[in-house]
XYZ file of C-alpha atoms in Angstrom:
556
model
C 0.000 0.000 0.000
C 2.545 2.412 0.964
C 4.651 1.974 -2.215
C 1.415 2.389 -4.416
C 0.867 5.634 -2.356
C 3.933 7.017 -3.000
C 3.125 7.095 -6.667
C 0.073 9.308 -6.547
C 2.151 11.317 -3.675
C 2.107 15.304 -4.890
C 5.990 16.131 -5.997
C 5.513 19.863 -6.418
C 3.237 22.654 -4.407
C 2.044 25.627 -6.081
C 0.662 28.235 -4.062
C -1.464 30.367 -6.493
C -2.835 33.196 -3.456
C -1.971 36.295 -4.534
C 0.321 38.422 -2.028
C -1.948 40.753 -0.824
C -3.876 38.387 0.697
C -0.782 37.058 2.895
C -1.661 37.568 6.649
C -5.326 37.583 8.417
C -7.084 37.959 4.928
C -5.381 34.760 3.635
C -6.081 32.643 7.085
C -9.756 34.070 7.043
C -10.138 32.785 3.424
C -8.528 29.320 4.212
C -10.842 28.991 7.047
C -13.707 29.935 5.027
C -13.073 27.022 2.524
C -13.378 24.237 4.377
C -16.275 25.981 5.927
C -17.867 26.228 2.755
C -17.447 22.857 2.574
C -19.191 22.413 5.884
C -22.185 24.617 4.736
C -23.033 22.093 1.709
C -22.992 19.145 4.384
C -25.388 21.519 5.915
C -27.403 22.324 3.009
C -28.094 18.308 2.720
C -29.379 18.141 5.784
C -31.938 20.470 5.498
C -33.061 20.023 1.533
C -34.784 17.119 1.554
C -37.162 17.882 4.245
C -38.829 21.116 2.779
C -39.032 18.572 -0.464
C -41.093 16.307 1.438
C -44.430 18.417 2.233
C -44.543 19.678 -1.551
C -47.324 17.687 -3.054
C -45.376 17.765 -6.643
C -42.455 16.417 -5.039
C -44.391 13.270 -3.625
C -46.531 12.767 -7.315
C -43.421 12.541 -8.963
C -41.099 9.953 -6.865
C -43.330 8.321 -4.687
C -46.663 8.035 -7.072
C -49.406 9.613 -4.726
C -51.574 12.329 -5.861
C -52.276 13.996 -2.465
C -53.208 17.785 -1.474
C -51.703 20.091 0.862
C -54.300 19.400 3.443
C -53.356 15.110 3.196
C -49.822 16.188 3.566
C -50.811 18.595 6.998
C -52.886 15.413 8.624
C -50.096 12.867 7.309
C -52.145 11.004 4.851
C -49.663 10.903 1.930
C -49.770 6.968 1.721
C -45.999 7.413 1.412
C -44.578 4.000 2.750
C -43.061 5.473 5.684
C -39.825 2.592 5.051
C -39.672 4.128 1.140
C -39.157 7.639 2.765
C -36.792 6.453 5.516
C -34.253 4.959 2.444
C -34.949 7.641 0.341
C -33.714 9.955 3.341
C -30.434 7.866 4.687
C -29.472 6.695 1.548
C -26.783 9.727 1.841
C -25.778 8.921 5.177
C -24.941 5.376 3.971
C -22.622 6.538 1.196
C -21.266 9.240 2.912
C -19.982 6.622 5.666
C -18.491 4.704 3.526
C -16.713 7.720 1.516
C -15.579 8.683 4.988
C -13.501 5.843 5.616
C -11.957 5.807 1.267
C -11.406 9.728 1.974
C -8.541 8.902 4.578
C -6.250 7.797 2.244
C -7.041 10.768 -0.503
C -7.021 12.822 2.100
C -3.553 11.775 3.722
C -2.142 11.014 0.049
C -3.412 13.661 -2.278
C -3.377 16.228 0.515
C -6.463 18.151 2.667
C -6.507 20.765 -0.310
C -7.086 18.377 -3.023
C -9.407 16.245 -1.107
C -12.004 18.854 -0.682
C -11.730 19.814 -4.317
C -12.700 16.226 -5.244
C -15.766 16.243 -2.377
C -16.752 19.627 -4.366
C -16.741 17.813 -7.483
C -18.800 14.772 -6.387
C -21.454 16.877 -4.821
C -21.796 19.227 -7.979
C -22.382 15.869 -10.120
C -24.982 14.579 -7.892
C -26.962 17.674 -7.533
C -27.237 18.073 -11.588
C -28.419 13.959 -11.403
C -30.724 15.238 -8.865
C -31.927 18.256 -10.868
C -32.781 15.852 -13.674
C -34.197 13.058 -12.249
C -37.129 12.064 -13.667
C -38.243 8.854 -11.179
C -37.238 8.104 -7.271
C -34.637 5.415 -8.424
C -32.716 8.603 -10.158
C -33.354 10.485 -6.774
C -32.068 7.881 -5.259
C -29.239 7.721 -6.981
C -28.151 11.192 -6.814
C -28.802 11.548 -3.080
C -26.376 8.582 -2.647
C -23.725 9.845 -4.868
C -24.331 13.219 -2.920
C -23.513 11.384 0.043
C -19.951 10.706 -1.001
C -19.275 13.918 -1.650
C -20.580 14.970 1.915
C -18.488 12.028 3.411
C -15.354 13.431 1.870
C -16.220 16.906 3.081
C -17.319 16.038 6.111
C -13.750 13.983 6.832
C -11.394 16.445 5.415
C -12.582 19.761 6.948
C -12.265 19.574 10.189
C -8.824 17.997 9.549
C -8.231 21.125 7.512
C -9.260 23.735 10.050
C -7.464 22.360 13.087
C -4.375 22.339 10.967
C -4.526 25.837 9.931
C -5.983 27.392 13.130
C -3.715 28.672 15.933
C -3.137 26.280 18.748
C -5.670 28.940 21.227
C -8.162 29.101 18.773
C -9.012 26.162 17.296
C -12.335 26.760 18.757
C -13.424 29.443 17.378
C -12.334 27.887 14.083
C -14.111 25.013 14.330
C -16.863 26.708 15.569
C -16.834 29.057 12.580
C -17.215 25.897 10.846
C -19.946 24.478 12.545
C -21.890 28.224 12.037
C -21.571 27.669 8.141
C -22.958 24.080 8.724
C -25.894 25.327 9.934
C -25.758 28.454 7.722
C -25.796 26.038 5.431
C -29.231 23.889 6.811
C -31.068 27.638 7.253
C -30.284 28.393 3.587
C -31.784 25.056 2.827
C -35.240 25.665 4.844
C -35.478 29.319 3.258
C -34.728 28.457 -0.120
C -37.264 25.296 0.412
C -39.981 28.063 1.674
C -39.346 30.293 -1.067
C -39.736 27.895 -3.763
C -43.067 26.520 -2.219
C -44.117 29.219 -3.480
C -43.826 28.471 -6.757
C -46.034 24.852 -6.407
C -47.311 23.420 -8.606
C -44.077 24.341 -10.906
C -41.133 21.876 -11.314
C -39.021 24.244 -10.018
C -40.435 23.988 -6.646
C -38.097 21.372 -6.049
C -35.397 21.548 -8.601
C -34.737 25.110 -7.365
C -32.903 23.893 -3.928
C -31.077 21.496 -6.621
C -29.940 24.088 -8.176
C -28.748 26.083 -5.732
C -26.943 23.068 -4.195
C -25.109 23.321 -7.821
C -23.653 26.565 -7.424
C -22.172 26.369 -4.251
C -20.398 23.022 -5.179
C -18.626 25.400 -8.347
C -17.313 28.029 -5.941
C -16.252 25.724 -3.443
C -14.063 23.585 -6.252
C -12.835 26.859 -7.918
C -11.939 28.379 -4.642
C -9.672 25.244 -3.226
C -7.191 26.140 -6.666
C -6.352 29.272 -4.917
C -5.780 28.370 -1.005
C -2.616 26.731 0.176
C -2.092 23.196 1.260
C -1.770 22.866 5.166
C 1.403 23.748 6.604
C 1.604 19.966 8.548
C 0.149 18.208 5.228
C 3.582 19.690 3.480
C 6.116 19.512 6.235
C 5.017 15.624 6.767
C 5.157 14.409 3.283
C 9.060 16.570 2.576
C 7.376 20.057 1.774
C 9.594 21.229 4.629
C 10.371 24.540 3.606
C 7.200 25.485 1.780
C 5.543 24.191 5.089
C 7.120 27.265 6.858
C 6.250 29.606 3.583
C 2.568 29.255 4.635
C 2.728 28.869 8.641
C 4.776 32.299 8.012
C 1.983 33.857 5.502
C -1.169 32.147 7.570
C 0.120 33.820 10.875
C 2.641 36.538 10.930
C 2.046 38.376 7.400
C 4.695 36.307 5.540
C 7.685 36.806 8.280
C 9.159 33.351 8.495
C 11.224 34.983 11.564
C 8.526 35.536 13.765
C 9.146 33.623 16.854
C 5.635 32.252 16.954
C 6.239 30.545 13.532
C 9.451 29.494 14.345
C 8.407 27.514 17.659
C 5.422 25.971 15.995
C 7.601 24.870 12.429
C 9.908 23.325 14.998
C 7.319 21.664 17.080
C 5.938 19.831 13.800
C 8.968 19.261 12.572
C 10.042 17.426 15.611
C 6.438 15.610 15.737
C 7.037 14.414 12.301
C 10.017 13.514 12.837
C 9.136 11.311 15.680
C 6.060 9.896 14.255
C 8.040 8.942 11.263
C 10.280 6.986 13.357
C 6.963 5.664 15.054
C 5.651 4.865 10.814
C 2.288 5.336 10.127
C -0.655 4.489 11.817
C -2.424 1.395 11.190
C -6.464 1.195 11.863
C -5.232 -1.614 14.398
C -3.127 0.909 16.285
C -6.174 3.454 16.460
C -7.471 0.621 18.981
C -4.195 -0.677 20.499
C -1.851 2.423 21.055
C -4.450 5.193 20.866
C -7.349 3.276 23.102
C -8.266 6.457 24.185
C -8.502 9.414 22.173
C -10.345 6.331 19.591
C -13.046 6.048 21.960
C -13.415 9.542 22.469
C -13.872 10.451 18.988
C -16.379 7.366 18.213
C -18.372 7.686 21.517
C -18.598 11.629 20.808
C -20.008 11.078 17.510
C -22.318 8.761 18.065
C -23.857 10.878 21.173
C -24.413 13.794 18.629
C -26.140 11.847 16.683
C -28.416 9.420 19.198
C -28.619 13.040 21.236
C -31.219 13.442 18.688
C -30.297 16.303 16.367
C -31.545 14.648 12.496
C -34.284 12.753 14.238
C -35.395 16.839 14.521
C -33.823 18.324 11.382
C -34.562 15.612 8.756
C -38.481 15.794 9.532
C -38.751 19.125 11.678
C -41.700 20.611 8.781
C -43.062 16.902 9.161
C -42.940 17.279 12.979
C -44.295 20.606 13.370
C -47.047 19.784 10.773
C -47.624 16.940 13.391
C -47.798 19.264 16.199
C -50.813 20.987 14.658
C -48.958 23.911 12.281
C -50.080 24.339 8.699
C -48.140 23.376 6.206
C -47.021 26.407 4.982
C -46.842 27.531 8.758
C -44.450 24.795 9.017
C -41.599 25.384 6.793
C -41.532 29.400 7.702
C -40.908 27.979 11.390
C -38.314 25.191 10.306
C -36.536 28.421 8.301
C -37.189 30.871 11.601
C -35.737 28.199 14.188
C -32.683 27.187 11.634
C -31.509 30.387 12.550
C -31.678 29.918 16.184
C -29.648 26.952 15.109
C -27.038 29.875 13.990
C -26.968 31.675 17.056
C -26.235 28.707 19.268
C -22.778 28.615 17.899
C -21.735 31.951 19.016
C -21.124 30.522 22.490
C -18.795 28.255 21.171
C -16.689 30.871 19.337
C -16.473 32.743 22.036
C -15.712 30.543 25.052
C -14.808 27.039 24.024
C -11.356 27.855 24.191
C -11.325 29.420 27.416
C -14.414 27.649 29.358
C -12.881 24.051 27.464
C -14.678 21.268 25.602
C -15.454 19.488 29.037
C -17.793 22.395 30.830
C -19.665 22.539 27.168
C -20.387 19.026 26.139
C -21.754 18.347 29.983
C -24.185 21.435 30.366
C -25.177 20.602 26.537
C -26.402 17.251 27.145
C -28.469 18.349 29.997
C -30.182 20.905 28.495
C -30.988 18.783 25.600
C -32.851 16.204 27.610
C -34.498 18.954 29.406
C -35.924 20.173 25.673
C -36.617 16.826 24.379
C -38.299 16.131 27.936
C -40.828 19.254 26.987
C -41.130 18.265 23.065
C -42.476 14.923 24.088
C -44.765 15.849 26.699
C -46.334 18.246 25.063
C -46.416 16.136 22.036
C -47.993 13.484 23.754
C -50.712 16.311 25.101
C -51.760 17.473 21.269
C -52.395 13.921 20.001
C -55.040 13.915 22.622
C -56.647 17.064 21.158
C -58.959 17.503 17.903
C -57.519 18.995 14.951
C -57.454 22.570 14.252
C -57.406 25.284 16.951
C -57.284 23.717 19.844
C -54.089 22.531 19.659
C -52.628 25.654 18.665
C -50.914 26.365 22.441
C -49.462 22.930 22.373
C -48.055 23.406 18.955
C -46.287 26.943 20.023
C -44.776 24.916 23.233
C -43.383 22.632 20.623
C -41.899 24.997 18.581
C -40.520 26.820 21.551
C -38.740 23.757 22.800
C -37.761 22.614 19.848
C -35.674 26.743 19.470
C -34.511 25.625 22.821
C -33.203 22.518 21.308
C -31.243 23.296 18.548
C -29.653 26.453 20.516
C -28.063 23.900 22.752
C -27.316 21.633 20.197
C -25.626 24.818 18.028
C -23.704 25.720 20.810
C -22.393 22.290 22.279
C -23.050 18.802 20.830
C -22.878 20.060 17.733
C -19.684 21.626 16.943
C -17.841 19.685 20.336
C -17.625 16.885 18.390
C -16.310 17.720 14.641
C -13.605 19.856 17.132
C -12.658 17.328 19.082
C -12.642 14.203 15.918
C -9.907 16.939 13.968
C -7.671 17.786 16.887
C -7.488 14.655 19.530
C -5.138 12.443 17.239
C -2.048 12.831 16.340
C -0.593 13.934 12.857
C 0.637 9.927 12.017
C -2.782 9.058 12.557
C -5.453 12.111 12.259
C -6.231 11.000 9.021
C -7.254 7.390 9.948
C -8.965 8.792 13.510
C -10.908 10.912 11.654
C -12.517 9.238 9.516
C -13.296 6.684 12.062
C -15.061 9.574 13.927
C -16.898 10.568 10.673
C -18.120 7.007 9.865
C -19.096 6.582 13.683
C -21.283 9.922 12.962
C -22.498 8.819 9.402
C -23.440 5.039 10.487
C -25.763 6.390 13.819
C -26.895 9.380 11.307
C -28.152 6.726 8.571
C -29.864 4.683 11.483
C -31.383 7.564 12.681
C -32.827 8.782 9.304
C -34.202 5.384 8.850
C -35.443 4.269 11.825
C -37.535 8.162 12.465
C -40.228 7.677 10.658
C -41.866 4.204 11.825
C -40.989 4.886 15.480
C -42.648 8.222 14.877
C -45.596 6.543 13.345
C -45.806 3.749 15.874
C -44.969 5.490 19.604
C -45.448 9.289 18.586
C -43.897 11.529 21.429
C -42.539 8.301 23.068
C -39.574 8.467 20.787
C -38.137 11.898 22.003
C -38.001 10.219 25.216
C -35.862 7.839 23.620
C -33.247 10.436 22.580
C -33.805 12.047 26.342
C -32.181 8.730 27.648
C -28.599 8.858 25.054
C -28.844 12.798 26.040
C -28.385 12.283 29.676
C -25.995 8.834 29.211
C -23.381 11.280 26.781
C -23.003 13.471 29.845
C -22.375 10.887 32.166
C -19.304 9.418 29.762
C -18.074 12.725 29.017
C -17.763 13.374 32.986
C -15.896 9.717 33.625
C -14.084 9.392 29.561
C -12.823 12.763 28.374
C -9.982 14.550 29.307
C -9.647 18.427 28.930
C -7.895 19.189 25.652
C -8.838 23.180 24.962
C -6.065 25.236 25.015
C -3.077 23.535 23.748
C -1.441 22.866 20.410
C -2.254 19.571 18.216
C 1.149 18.548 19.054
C 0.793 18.978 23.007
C -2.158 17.049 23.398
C 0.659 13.603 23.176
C 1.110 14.928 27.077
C -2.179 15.060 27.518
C -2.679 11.233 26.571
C 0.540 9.767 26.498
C 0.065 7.730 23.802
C 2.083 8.295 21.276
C 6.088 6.518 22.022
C 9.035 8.159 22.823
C 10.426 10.763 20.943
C 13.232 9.826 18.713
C 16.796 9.773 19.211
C 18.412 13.558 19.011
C 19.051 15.965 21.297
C 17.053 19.128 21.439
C 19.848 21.317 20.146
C 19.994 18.960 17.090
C 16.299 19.205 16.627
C 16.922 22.753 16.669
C 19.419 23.094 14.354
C 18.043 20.739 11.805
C 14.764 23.141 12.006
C 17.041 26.152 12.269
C 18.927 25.403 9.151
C 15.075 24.854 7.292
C 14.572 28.184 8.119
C 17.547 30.111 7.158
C 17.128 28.304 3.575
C 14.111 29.823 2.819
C 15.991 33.633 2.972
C 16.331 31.965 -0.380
C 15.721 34.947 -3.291
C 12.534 31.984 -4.704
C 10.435 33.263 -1.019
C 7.406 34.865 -2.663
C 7.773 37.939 -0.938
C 10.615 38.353 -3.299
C 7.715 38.251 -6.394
C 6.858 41.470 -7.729
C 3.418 40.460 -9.180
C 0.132 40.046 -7.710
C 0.182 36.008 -7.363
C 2.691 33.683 -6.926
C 2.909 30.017 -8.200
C 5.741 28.217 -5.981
C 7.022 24.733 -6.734
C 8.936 22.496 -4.343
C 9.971 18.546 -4.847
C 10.286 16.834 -1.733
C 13.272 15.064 -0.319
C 11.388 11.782 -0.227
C 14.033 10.625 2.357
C 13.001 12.593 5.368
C 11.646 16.237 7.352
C 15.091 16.553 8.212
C 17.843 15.594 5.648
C 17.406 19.838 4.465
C 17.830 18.685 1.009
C 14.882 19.971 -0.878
C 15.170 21.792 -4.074
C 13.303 25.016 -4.812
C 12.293 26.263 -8.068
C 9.938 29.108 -8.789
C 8.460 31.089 -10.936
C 5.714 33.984 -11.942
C 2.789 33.265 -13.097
């Protein structure tokens, strides 16, 4: 394996960001495209449940002829096991592109990884667009699943890599704001096009809006640089410290900050190069822990009950007693109380820690879920039609409630803690473990929603109560405290990863030292007098350390 990965290793870099741009505008604008990324994940989470209460949308792919007011009492005659596959069929795919996207993503690099999930996911939306029976759907949705796998793998990898060790938080959780950026733009866009029922376009509209942001996502990643740990593990030494310099300190490869971090991953290479790669056994043998914590924290967000609500929230507040055109304006209004729940995060998760979060988060979820069933239990009791109208604005209320403290905790806690808990030998491999954990319990969740709604009603948000209040109790006894140090710190924190290699700390130095002093080289694109530079390095292919890289370069 290793020798035929070798062969589709990248032997150059070119860094096509234009110099302006080198600084905070260049490490907002990586940031933002991964999180772009992040808001198309988003955007399939939400699309396919305004689709579902469009009477159009049901006569073409699932053959009933029903009204708005058979869709409102449920009495589509949709098999509710036809809508449950037509709804996970992504998260089935996307697991198993997960697990195929650790070795693009580790071998082709994070850049070039989220280019090809851009790709996949503009494909299946145009299948989608034209799909002219359910199989097609079907189809599409699955292939659209591989594309979210692959972005859903890569870009927390790829934000944790660029952020700076005290704020990968806010990073992350500028991530997780798109992601649910993403899912509002979904339930608008499904409310506006509604509007346009009986028309086609009703439902190829979100299609083709899902299009677009696939083509500015795959021409943006040809501009943004490669991760600086990405290049300095597979020989990119030097260009490594090119972008750590121009991420963080305006291009000034001198900057002490820069200079103790490129040494720090140097050295971590270095060692985990001695260590070789990780193996999927050693995720379970040498990194026991931080492998449970990034399975068990993916499958609580997902059994905590989050796409039991999102994947059906029109179809559950039609249940509560809404209209249906009542219901997708509230699905749009409370995706954006979905937004606001991540500010917390942004703002404290790096200073309160991951701990403190993840623990208040799952008891306020089971405290909303709590009211949501209740109350939901109380309106099937009650006549159609006004008189559950008090019952259904409890709902909705606890259901804002909800996804705040989803937003702000078990949602983005877990994507942040899957990117930054392993180590660099083996963050590809742990993180796509987390993300399959994540899309496995999200596929059984999307299928198994819409018989237990239809056979135990409120019962089921009990259900997801009971996982709420069991993730806080493993979270208290599992997870150790990992806010507020760098990716290559946390080894202290679990001790886990082997004993550093065999050279003295002035050696270590030196060896990084001399990296540095050979990029004064006159090929540093600082020394480029036009507006973009295009950079090419070939790798050692020996080792981080032998300082034998060649540099060429040139204008573009």
């Amino acid at each position: 394996m290793g020798a035929l990965a070798d062969k589709f290793r990248p032997t150059s870099f070119r860094a096509r960001y234009p110099r302006w741009m080198v600084g905070k505008p260049l490490l907002i604008a990586s940031s933002a495209l991964p999180s772009l990324g992040d808001a198309m994940f988003g955007y399939s989470q939400g699309v396919i449940a305004a689709l579902q209460v469009q009477p159009n949308f049901i006569r073409r792919f699932f053959g009933r002829d029903v009204t708005l007011e058979q869709i409102q009492a449920g009495d589509t005659g949709v098999d509710p096991y036809v809508q449950a596959i037509t709804v996970s069929c992504l998260n089935i795919t996307a697991f198993m592109a997960a697990f195929a996207a650790a070795y693009v993503c580790d071998i082709l690099g994070r850049r070039i990884s989220v280019r090809l999930g851009g790709l996949v996911y503009f494909v299946a939306a145009i299948i989608q667009i034209l799909s002219p029976n359910l199989a097609c759907l079907i189809v599409g949705r699955s292939l659209q699943g591989v594309g979210v796998g692959i972005l859903s793998m890569t870009v927390p990898i790829l934000q944790c890599e660029i952020a700076p060790g005290n704020a990968r938080g806010l990073f992350v959780g500028i991530e997780y704001l798109c992601l649910n950026a993403g899912y509002a733009l979904s339930t608008w866009v499904g409310y506006a096009f509604f509007f346009t029922v009986p028309s086609d376009i009703s439902w190829k509209g979100p299609y083709i809006v899902q299009a677009g942001m696939a083509v500015v996502l795959v021409l943006w990643s040809f501009i943004l640089p490669e991760t600086p740990r990405f290049l300095i593990a597979n020989g990119f030494e030097q260009e490594g410290l090119w972008v750590l310099a121009d991420l963080h300190a305006a291009g000034d490869i001198h900057d002490p900050a820069v200079e103790e971090t490129f040494r720090t991953i140097v050295n971590t290479v270095e060692r985990e190069r001695a260590l070789g790669q990780a193996s999927w056994k050693q995720l379970f043998t040498q990194h026991t822990r931080r492998t449970v914590m990034g399975l068990t924290c993916q499958i609580f967000a997902q059994f905590n009950g989050i796409n039991a609500i999102l994947y059906f929230l029109p179809e559950n507040l039609m249940r509560a007693g809404f209209t249906s055109e009542r219901s997708l304006l509230y699905a749009a209004a409370s995706s954006l109380i979905f937004c606001f729940g991540t500010v917390p995060t942004m703002l404290w998760i790096d200073t309160i820690g991951r701990r403190p979060f993840l623990l208040v988060g799952a008891v306020a979820l089971a405290a909303s879920l709590g009211v949501v069933g209740g109350l939901q239990f109380y309106v099937d009791t009650l006549p159609s039609g006004s008189a559950r109208q008090p019952g259904a604005n409890g709902v909705f209320a606890a259901v804002c409630l909800y996804l705040f403290s989803y937003g702000a905790t078990w949602g983005p806690g877990p994507w942040l803690l899957g990117g930054e808990i392993f180590p660099l030998r083996a963050r590809a491999k742990g993180m796509a473990l987390s993300t399959t954990a994540n899309w496995l319990c999200n596929f059984i969740i999307a299928f198994i929603t819409p018989p237990l709604f239809a056979s135990i009603s409120g019962g089921y948000y009990f259900l997801l109560l009971g996982f709420c209040l069991l993730s806080g109790v493993f979270v208290y006894f599992v997870y150790p405290e990992t806010g507020g140090k760098t990716l290559e710190e946390l080894d202290e924190v679990f001790n886990d990863n082997g004993a550093p290699i065999s050279s003295n700390e002035r050696g270590e130095k030196a060896l990084s030292n001399t990296a540095i002093a050979s990029c004064e080289a006159p090929q540093h694109p600082a020394a480029l007098q036009d507006g973009d530079s295009e950079r090419t390095l070939k790798p050692s292919g020996a080792s981080v350390s032998d300082g034998k890289s060649s540099i060429s370069s040139g204008s573009r």
